[in-house]
Every structure is written in C-alpha cells, then in structure tokens.
Coordinates of C-alpha atoms and ligand atoms in Angstrom, one line a residue:
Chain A
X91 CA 90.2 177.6 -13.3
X92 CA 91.4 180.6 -15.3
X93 CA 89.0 183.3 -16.8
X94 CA 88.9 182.2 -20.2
X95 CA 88.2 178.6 -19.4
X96 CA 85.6 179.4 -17.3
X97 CA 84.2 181.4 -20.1
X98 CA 84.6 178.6 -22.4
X99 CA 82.6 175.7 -20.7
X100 CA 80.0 178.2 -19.5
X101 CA 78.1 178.5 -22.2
X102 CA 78.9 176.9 -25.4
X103 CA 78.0 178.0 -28.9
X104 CA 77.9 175.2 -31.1
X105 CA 78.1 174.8 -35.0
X106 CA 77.0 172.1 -36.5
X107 CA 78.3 170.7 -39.5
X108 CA 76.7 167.9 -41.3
X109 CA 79.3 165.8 -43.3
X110 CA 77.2 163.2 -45.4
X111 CA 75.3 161.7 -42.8
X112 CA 72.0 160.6 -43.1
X113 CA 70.0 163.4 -41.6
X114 CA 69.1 161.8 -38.4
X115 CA 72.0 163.1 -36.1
X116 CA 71.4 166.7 -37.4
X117 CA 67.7 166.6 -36.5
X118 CA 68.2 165.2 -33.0
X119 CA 70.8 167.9 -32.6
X120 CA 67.8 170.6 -33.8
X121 CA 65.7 168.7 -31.4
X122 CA 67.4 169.4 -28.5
X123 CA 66.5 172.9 -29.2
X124 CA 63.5 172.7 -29.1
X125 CA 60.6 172.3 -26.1
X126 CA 61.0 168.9 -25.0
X127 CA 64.8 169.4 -24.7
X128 CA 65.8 173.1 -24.7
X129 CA 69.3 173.3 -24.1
X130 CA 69.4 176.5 -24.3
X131 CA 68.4 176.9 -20.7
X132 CA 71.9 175.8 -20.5
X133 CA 73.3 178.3 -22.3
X134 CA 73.9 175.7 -25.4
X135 CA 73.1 177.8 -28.6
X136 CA 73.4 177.0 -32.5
X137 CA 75.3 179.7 -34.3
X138 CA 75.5 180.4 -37.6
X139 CA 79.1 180.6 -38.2
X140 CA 81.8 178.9 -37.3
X141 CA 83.3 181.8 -36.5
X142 CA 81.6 182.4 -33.4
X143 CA 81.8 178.6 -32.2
X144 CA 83.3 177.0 -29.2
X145 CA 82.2 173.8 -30.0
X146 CA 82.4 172.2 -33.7
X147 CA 79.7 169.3 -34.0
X148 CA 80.5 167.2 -36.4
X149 CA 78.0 164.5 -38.0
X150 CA 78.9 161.8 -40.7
X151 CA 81.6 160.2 -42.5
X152 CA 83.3 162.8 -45.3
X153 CA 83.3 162.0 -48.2
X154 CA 85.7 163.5 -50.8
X155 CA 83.7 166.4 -51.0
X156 CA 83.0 167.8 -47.3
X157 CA 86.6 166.8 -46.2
X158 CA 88.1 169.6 -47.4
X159 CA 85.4 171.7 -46.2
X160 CA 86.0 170.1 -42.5
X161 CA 89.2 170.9 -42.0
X162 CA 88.5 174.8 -43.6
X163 CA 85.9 175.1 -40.9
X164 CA 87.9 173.9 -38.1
X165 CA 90.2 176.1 -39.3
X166 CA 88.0 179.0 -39.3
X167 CA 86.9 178.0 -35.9
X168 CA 88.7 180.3 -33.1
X169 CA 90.9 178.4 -30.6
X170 CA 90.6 176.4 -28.6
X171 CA 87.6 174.4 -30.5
X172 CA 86.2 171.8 -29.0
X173 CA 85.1 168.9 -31.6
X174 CA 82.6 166.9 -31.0
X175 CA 81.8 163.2 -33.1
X176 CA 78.1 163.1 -33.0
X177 CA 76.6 159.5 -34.1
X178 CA 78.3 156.2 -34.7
X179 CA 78.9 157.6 -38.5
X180 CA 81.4 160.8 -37.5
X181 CA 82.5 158.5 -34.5
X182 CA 83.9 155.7 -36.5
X183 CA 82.4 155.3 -40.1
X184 CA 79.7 152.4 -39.2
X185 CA 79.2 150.1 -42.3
X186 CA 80.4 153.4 -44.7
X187 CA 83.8 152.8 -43.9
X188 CA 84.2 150.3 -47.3
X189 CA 82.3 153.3 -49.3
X190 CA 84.2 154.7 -52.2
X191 CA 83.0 157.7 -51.0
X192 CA 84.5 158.0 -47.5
X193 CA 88.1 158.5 -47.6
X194 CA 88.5 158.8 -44.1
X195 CA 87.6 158.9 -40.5
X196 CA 86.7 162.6 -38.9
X197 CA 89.1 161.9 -36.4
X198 CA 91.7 161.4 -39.0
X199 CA 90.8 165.2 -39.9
X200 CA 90.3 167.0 -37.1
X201 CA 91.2 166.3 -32.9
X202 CA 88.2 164.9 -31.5
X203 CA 87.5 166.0 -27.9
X204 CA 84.2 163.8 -27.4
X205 CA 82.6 161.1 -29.3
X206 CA 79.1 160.5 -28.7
X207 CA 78.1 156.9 -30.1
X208 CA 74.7 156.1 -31.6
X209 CA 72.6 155.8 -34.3
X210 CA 71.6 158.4 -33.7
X211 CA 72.1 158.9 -30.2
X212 CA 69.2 159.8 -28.2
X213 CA 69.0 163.3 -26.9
X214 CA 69.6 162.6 -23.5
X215 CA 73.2 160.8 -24.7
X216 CA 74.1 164.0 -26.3
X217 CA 73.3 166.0 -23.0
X218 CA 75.0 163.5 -21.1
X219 CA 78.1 163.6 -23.4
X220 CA 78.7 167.6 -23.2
X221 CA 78.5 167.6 -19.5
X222 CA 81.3 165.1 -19.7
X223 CA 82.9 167.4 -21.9
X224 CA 82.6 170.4 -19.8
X225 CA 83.7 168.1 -16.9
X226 CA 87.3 166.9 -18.7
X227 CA 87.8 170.5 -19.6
X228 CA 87.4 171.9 -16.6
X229 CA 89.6 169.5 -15.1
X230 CA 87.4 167.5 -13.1
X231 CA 87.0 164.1 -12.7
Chain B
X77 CA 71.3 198.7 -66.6
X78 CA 71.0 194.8 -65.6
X79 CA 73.4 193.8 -63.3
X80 CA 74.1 190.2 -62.0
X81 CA 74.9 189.3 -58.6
X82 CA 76.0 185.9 -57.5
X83 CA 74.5 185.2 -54.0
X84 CA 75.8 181.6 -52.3
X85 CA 73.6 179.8 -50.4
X86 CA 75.7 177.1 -48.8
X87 CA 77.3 174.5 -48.1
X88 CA 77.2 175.2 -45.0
X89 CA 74.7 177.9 -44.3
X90 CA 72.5 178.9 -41.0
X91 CA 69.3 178.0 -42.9
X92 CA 70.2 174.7 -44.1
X93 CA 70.7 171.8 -41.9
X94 CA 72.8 169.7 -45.0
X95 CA 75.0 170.6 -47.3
X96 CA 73.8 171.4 -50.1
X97 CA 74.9 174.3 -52.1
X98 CA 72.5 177.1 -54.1
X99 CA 74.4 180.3 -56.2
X100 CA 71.7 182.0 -57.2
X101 CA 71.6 184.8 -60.1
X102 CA 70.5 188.0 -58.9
X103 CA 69.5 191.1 -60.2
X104 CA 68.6 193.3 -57.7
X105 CA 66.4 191.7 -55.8
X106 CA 64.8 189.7 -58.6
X107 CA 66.1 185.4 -58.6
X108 CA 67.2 185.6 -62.3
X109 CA 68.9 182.5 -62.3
X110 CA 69.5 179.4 -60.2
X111 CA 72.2 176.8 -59.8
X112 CA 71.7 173.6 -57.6
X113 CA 75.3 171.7 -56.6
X114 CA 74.6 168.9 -54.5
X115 CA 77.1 165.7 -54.1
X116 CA 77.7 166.4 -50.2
X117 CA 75.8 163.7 -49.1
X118 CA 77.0 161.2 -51.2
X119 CA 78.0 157.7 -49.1
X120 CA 77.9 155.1 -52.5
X121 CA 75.0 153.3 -51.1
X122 CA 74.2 151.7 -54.2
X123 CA 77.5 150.2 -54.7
X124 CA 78.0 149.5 -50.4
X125 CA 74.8 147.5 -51.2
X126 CA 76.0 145.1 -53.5
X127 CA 78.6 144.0 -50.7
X128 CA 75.9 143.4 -48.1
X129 CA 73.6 140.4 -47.5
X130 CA 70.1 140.7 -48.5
X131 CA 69.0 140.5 -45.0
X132 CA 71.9 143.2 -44.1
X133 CA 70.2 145.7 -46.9
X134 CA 67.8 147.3 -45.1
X135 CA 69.9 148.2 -42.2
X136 CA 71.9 149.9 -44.7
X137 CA 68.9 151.6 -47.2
X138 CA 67.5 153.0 -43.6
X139 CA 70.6 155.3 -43.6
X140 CA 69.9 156.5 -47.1
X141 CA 67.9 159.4 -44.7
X142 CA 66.7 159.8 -41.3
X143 CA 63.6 161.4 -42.1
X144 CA 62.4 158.7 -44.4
X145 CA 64.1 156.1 -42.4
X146 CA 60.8 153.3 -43.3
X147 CA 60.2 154.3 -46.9
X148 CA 63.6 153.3 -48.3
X149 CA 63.4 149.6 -46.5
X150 CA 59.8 149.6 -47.3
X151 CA 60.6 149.5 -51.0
X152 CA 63.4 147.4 -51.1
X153 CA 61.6 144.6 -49.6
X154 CA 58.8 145.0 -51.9
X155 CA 61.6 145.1 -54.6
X156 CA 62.4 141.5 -53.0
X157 CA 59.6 140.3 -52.0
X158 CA 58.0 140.9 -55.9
X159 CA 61.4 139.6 -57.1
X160 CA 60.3 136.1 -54.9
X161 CA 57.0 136.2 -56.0
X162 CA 55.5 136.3 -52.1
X163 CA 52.6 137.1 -50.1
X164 CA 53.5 138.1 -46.5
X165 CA 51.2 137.7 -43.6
X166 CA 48.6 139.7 -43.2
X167 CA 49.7 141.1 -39.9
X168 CA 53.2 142.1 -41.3
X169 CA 51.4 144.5 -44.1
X170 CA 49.2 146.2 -41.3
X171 CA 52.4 146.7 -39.0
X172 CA 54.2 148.4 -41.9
X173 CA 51.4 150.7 -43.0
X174 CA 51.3 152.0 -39.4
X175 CA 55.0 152.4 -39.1
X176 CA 55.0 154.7 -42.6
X177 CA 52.0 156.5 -42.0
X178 CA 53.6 157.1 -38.4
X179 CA 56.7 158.7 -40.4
X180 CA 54.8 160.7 -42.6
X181 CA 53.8 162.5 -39.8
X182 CA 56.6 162.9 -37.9
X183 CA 58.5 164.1 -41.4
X184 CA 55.1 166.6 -41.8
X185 CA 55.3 168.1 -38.9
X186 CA 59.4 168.1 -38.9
X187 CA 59.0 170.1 -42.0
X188 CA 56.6 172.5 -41.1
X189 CA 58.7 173.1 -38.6
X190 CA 61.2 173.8 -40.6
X191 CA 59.8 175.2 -42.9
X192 CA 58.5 178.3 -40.2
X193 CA 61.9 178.4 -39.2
X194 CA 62.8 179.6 -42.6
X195 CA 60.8 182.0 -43.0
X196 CA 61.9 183.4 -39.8
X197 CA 58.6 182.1 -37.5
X198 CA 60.6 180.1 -35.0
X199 CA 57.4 179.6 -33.1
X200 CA 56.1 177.5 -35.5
X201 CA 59.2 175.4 -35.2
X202 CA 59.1 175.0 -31.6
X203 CA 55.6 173.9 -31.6
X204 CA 55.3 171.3 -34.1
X205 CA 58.6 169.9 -33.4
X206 CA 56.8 169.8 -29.5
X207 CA 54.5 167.8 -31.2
X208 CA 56.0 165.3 -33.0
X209 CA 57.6 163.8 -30.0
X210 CA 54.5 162.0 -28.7
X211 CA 55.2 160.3 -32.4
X212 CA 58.6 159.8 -31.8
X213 CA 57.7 158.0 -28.0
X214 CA 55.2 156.1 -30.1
X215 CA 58.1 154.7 -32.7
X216 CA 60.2 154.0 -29.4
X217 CA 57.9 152.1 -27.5
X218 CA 56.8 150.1 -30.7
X219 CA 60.2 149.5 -32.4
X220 CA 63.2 150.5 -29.5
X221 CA 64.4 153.3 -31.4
X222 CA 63.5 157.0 -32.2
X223 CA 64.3 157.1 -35.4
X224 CA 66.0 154.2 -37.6
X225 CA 63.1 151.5 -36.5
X226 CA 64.7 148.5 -38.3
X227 CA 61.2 147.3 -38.5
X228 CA 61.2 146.3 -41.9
X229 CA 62.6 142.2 -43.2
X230 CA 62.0 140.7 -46.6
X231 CA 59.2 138.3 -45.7
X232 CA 57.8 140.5 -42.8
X233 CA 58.2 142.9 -40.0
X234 CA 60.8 142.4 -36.9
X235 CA 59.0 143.3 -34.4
X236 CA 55.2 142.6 -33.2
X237 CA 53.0 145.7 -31.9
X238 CA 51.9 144.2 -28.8
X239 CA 48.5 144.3 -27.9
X240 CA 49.0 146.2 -24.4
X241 CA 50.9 149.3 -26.9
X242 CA 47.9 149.5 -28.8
X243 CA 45.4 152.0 -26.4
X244 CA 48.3 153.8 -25.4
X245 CA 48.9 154.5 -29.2
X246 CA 45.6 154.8 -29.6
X247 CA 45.3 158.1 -27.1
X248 CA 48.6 159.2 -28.1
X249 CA 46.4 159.4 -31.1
X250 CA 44.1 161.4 -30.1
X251 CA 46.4 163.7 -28.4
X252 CA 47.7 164.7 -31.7
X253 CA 44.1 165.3 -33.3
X254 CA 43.6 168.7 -31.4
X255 CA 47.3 169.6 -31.8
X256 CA 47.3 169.8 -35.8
X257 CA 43.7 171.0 -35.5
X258 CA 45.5 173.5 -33.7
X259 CA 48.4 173.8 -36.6
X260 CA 46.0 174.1 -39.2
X261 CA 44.4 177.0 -37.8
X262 CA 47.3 179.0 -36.5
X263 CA 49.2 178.1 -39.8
X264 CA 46.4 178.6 -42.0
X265 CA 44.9 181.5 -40.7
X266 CA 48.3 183.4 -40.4
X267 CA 48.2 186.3 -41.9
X268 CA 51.9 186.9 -41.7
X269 CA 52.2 183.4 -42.8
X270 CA 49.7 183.9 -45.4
X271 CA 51.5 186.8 -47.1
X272 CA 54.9 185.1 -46.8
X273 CA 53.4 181.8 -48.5
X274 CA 50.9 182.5 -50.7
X275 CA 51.5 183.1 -54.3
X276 CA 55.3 182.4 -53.9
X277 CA 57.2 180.0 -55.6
X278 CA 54.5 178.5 -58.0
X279 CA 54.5 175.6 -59.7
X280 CA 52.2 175.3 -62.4
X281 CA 50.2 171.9 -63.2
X282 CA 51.8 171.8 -66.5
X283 CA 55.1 172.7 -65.0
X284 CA 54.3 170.1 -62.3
X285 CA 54.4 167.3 -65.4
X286 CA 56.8 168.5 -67.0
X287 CA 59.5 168.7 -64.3
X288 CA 57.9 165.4 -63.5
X289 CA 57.5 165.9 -59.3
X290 CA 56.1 163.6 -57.3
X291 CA 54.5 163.4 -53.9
X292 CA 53.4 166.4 -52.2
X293 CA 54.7 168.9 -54.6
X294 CA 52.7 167.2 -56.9
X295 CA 49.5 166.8 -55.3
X296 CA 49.7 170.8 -54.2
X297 CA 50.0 171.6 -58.1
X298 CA 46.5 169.4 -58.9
X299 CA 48.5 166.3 -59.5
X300 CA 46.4 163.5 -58.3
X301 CA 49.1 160.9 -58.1
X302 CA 49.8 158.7 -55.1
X303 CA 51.4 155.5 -54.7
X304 CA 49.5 154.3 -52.0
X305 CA 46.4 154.8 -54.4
X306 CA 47.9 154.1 -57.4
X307 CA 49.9 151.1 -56.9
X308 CA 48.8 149.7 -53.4
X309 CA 51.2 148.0 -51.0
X310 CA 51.2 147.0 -47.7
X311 CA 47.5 147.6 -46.6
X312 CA 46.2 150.9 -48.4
X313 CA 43.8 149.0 -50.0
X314 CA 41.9 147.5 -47.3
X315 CA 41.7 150.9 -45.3
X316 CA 39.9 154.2 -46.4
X317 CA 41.3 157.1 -47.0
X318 CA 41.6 160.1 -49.5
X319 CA 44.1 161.8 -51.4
X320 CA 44.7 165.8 -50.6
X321 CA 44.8 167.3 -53.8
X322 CA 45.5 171.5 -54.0
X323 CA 45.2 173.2 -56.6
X324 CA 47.0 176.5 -56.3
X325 CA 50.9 174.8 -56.7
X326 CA 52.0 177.4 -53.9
X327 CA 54.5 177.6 -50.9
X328 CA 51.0 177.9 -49.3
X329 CA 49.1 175.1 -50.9
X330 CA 52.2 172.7 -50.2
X331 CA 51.9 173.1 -46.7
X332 CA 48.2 173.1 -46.7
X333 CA 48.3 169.2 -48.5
X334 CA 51.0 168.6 -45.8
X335 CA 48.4 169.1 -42.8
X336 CA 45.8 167.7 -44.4
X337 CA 47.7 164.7 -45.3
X338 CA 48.7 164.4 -41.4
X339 CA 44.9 163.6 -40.7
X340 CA 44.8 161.3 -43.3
X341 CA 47.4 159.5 -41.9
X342 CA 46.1 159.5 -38.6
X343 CA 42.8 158.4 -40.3
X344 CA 45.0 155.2 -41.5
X345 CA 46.8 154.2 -38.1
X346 CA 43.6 154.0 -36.5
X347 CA 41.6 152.0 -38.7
X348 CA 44.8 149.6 -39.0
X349 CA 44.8 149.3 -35.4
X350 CA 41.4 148.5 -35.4
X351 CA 41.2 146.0 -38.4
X352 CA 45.0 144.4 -37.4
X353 CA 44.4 140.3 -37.5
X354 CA 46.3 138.2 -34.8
X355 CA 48.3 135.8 -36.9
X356 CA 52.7 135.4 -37.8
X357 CA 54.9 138.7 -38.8
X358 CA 57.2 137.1 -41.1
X359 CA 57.6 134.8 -43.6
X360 CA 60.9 132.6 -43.7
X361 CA 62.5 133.0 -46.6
X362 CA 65.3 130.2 -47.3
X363 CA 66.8 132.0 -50.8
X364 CA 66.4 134.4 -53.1
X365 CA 66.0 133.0 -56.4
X366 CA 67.5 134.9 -60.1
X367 CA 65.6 137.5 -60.8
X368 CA 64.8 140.9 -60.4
X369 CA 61.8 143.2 -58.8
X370 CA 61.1 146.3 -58.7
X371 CA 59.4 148.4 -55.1
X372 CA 57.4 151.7 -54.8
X373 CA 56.8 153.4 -52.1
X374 CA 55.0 156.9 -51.2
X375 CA 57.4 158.3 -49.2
X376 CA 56.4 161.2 -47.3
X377 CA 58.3 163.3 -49.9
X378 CA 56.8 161.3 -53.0
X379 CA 57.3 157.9 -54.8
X380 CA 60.4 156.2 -53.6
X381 CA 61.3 153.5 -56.3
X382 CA 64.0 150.5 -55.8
X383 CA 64.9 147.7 -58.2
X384 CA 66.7 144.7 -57.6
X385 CA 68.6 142.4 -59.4
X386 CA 69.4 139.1 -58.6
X387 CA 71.7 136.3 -59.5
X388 CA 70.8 133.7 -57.2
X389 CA 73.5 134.2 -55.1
X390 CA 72.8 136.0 -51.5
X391 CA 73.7 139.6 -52.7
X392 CA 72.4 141.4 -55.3
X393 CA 74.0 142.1 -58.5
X394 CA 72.1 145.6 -59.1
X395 CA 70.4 147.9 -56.8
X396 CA 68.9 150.7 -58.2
X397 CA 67.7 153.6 -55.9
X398 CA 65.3 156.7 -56.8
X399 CA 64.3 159.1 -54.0
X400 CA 62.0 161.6 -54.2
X401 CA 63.6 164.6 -53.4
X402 CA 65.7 163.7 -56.8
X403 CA 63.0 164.8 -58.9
X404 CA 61.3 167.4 -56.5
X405 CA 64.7 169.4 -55.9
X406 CA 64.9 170.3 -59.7
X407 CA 61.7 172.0 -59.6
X408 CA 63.3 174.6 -57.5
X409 CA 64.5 176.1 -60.9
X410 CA 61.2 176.9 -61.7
X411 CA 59.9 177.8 -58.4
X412 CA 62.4 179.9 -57.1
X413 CA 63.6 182.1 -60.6
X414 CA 61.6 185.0 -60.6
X415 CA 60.6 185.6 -57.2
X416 CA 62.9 187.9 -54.3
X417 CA 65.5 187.0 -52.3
X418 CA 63.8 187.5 -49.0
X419 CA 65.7 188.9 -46.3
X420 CA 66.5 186.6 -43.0
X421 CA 65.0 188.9 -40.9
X422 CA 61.2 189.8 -41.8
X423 CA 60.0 192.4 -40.3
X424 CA 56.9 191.0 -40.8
X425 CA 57.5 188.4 -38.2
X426 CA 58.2 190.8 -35.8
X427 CA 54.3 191.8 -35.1
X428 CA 53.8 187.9 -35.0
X429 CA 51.4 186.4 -31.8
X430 CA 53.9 184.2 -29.7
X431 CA 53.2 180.7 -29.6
X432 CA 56.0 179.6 -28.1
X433 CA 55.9 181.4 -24.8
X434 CA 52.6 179.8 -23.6
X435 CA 54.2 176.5 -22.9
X436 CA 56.4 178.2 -20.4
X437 CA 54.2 180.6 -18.4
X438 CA 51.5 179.2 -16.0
X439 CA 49.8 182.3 -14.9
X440 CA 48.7 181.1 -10.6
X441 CA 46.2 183.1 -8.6
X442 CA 48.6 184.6 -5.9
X443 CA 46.8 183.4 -2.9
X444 CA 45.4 179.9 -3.4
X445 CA 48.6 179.0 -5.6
X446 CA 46.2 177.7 -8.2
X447 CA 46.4 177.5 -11.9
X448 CA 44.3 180.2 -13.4
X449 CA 45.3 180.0 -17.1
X450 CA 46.5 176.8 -19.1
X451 CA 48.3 176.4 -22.5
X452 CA 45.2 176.0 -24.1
X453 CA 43.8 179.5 -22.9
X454 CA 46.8 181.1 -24.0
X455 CA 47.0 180.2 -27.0
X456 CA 43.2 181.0 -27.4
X457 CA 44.2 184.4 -26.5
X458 CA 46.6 185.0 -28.7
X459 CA 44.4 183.5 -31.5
X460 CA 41.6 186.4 -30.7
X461 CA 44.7 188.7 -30.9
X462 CA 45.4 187.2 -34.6
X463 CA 42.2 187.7 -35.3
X464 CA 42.0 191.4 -34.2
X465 CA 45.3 191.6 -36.0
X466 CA 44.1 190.2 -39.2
X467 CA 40.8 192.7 -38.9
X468 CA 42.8 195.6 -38.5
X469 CA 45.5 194.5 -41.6
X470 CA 42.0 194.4 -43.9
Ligands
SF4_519 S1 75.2 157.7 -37.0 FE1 73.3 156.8 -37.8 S2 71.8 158.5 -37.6 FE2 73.8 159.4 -37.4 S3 74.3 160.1 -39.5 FE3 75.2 158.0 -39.2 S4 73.6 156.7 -40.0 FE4 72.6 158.7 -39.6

C-alpha cells in the first residue's frame, strides 16, 4: 500500500451533499456523529467544504436544480474522491424515478464507489458500508 | 456612506444540512435585506401522487420529509378517510396519536440540537441528539423502522403496539422525563445561550398574523392556535393536555414552547397508553367513492393540510399538499432583517461548561477500581459552575 493510499482510507473527511432527498438520510448521517455512534473515534469527520473531502456523500435523487451543482462539487472535490450513494433514493431513485423532477440517476453523474441501500439505512449499514469501502480500496478482500 | 454587501448562505453551506439558499443584504454588520431561493428539494410529489394507488400514497407522502415522516400520512388519511365519510376504530386513533406525539419529540429535540449547533454550542447537539435515541429505539421496536414508520393506512394503523412493548415504552418514558428536565435547565438557564437567544430575531404577534405562521412559531409569538385543539383528530380530544403559549416571539421563547411542548407530549403518550382499548386497528375499506376531503394535522412544525380529490377511480385526481415550514420560512424576512450577521465562531461559546465530555469520563477511585463520579454528578458540577459563572457575569 503506497503512502498516499494509506493516508486516504485512514481517516476520511466526508462532505455531505443533500440532493433532494427527504431529510432522513442526512440526519442519520449527522447521527452518526453524535454519542450513540461517534464515528469520529474513527477518524470519520464532516467538513465543510468539499474542498477538503476525501469522501463525497451523496443523498437523493437530483433534480434539475442540484444536478448541476453535483457534478460542480465533485469537481471541486480533490482526487481521488471517493463517492458514496447513501439511501435507496441516491442509490437508485426509489418510486422518484417517474418524477418530472428527477432527470437522472447520481450514478449517471458522478462514479459511485459504494452504494449503501435503505430507506434510510440504519447507522450501523452506513458503518458497515465504509469499512467495505476502505477494504476495496485498500485492496483487500 | 451605506454600502451593500451580498453575503451567500448556501446551497450547500457547513450550517445547513439541505439545500437551501439565503443572499442576504448587508451593510456592515447590519441584515438589511433578505432573499430566500428554495426549489432544491423539489421531487413533484404532488403530481408522483396522482400515479400511485391510494393505498401506495402514504408510502410516498412519508418521503415528503424525514423529520415529519407521520404528519404528512397522518393527514392524507384524514383527507381520505373524511372524503369516505368513516370512523376508524378506536384503537387505530390511539396508536396514531402516540406515533405523532412520539415524532414531535424526536423532531424537538433534533432541532434543539440543531439549533445549538448553530449557534456554535455543539454540546447541546450532542446531548439531545443522545437523547432522542431511546425515542428512535422506541419507533423501532413499535413500527420496525427508525424513521419512515409506515404506520399509517386509510381506515387504520398497520401495525398493533403489542401489549408486552407497552412498560418498556412506558420506562423509556420515564427515562426521558429527567433528561429534558435536564435540557430545560441547562438550556434555559444558559447564560451564553441566553444572550445569544433572547431578543433576537422577533416576531411580533401582529407580525405573527400577518405573515400567517403556524405551529410553534406561532404559539412563541402569543398565537394560541393548535390543531390538535382546534380541530381534533385522532385522540386529542379524549386525553388532557395544554397548549404552550410564549409570549415574547423570540429565538428564545421558540425554543422555550419547544421543551415545554416535549412534556406535553410525553403527558399525551402516557395517558394514551393507559386509556388504549383492546379492539381491531383498521377498517377495510373496499373503494373510495367521488369526492373530495380535506386533512389537518399539527405537525411538529405547525398545521400540515392535505386535500383530496376523487373520481371514483383508485387514484386521485388532485392532491394538494401544504407544509408548514411553507408558511414559517417566509417569516424569516421579518425575523432575520435588522439583526447582525453573527460570526461562526462565538467567542462567547468558548467560556461555555462542557456537557458533552461527562458522558465519556468515569472518574474510578485508583485502588478499589470503583466508580466515584457518574454522568449525573458531572453534570451537576458543571451546573454549580454555570451558576458561579452566571453570578460573576451579573
Ligand atoms: S432513501 Fe429514503 S430516507 Fe433516504 S432520502 Fe430517500 S426517501 Fe429519504
């Protein structure tokens, strides 16, 4: 494992960007900030710029207005970004996909590196699904 | 010389957790001016719902928000149900006014939360978000999920609270009792909190009417209005409870009628449990006849109205949805112009008591390895140390 990768996957910095969902994913991300969770013992931390993000965490199905701003932030993001489909809305639209409003998938936008299904997914599937993450980037099984 | 400054706030900002997006008109450090863009969130829902099944609906209205994740199916079905012209069981009504009450605390205590996270008092965040898990175990042991129950069906509930779950709620209960008692005092008696709250961002009772808000931004400005009282559903009527009414219209009074609200809720879930017949949770209903209904709810951020219209067949032609936050989020323009643009960082905060560390740190006697100091004594400490704080600020 080279330097920077180790430096990577050791501890991410995560932005999260909410792109019309309906709250819930973003408030079980915040949760697992707080006591119960804490991820930060892991060296998980929200940031508040993209900018300064290894991981983009992406809730929602865009709609014509956030899609733009998607791809602008991943963009912005500093490679390599890891994206991250939180929710069974960013992961594949759920019953929004016939919405006038939804023009596409976020996978359609930006290179996913990990969906994590649910609606919303419980804290513990989020956990779970970033290890896994780390895991494939690392290399490892 | 006057000088404006656009400041953005948004879309994507640290403080916010959606997209929403605020330019405000500054001059110096004076709000002069405020413009609200939203449209970030927009998913069609109105229209989606016209393509859906009746019975499909409130899967879908459930995703309008996660917060309010009962109030939005909780009126459509009472937009239904009066468009059939039935009485549900008994049972059903009780189930439903435990499952809202339980969200308007969770949603209280999410936005206090918040709410000290804005102002820069992450403490507060961490602690009542702490908090409101015990409320989000509850909603999983009664409906399977954490948030997006799906307990709500035109004609009933889905699922039964089983007689087993009810003394565990029942203590969960009563764990929560000392824990806002403990809110109320720390967030109350705050001075820091205090001076960053009160007397910013008022809303006037006249203002209050005229920018027509509802719910709890109403009720702080001396606004007695509340569904539950005003136009009872579910089973308001057959418990007792009161109305918080503040009359200051303050950041301060807001989250004062929030807390006190929590208790009233809490005053509700109990007596429900308690008075809960035995009996059938839904009501099977064949077809929906033409027609149209209309549903209110008091969500936890105000009145939630839906209206449905039907033409007999088994989607509905119309479905109108008003949240609260629509009327609530214009008041901002009066709130917010005229006040500062207060800095992230508040130096204030920085002389702040630490809440947040107690629940880490166990202090043990070195040689018996026992506990000498709990939670509860460190946070009693550092409320003596508010207090000495707040003497010495006088
Ligand atoms: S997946 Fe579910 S909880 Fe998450 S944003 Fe979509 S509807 Fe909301």
């Amino acid at each position: 494992m080279d330097l920077k990768l180790k430096a990577l996957t050791k501890s991410l910095w995560v932005f999260h960007a909410a792109c019309s969902p309906c709250n819930n994913c973003d408030i079980e991300i915040l949760d697992l900030l707080t006591p119960r969770y804490d991820v930060e013992r892991f060296g998980i931390a929200l940031v508040g710029s993209v900018r300064h993000a290894d991981v983009l965490l992406v809730t929602g199905v865009p709609n014509y207005k956030t899609k733009e701003i998607l791809k602008t932030l991943y963009s912005q993001a500093p490679q390599p970004c890891l994206v991250v489909a939180v929710g069974n809305c960013a992961c594949g639209r759920m019953m929004f996909k016939d919405s006038y409003n939804s023009p596409c998938a976020v996978d359609e936008l930006v290179p996913v590196s990990a969906y994590i299904p649910g609606c919303p997914p419980k804290p513990e599937a989020m956990i779970a699904g970033v290890v896994k993450l780390i895991q494939k980037v690392r290399g490892k099984k | 010389m006057s000088h404006k400054v656009v400041v953005p706030i948004g879309p994507y900002h640290p403080l916010q957790e959606e997209p929403e997006y605020f330019r405000l008109y500054v001059e110096g450090e004076k709000v002069v001016d405020i413009d609200i863009v939203i449209g970030y969130m927009h998913r069609g829902i109105e229209e989606l719902s016209e393509h859906k099944h009746f019975d499909q609906i409130p899967f879908l209205v459930e995703r309008i928000c996660g917060i309010c994740s009962t109030s939005h199916p909780f009126a459509y079905v009472n937009a239904v149900e009066d468009l059939i012209k039935i009485t549900i069981p008994e049972r059903a009504l009780y189930i439903r006014t435990i499952i809202a009450e339980m969200e308007r605390i969770h949603s209280h205590l999410l936005w206090l939360g918040l709410a000290g996270h804005f102002i820069g008092y992450n403490t507060v965040w961490m602690w009542s978000w702490r908090y409101r898990e015990p409320v989000l175990d509850m909603f999983e042991m009664i409906t399977g999920n954490r948030n997006h129950y799906a307990m709500m069906k035109v004609g009933g509930v889905r699922r039964d609270i089983k007689d087993e779950d009810v003394p565990i709620l029942k203590k969960t209960l009563d764990d929560l009792v000392p824990a806002v008692d403990m809110f109320k005092g720390a967030v109350m008696d705050d001075p820091v909190i205090k001076a960053r709250l009160k007397g910013i961002g008022i809303l006037t009772k006249q203002q209050a009417i005229d920018w027509a808000v509802v719910g709890p931004t109403a009720r702080a400005s001396g606004i007695n209005i509340d569904v539950r009282k005003d136009d009872p559903y579910g089973a308001y009527d057959k418990v007792s409870w009161n109305v918080i009414v503040e009359e200051d219209g303050d950041i301060f009074a807001k989250t004062k009628v929030r807390i006190l609200e929590m208790y009233e809720s809490i005053r509700i879930i109990r007596e429900c449990l308690d008075k809960m017949p035995k009996g059938p949770i839904d009501f099977d209903v064949k077809d929906i006849p033409p027609g149209e209904g209309i549903g209110r709810v008091e969500a936890p951020r105000g009145e939630c109205f839906h209206y449905v219209k039907s033409d007999g067949t088994n989607r509905p032609i119309r479905h109108k949805i008003r949240a609260p936050s629509y009327m609530n989020v214009a008041s901002n323009k009066i709130a917010a112009v005229g006040g500062t643009i207060s800095d992230a960082t508040i130096t204030l905060a920085a002389v702040d008591p630490c809440y947040c560390c107690t629940e880490r740190l166990t202090v043990l006697d070195k040689h018996s390895n026992k506990n000498i100091m709990n939670g509860w004594d460190l946070i009693r400490l550092s409320q003596e140390k508010t207090e000495k704080l707040r003497n010495s600020i006088k």
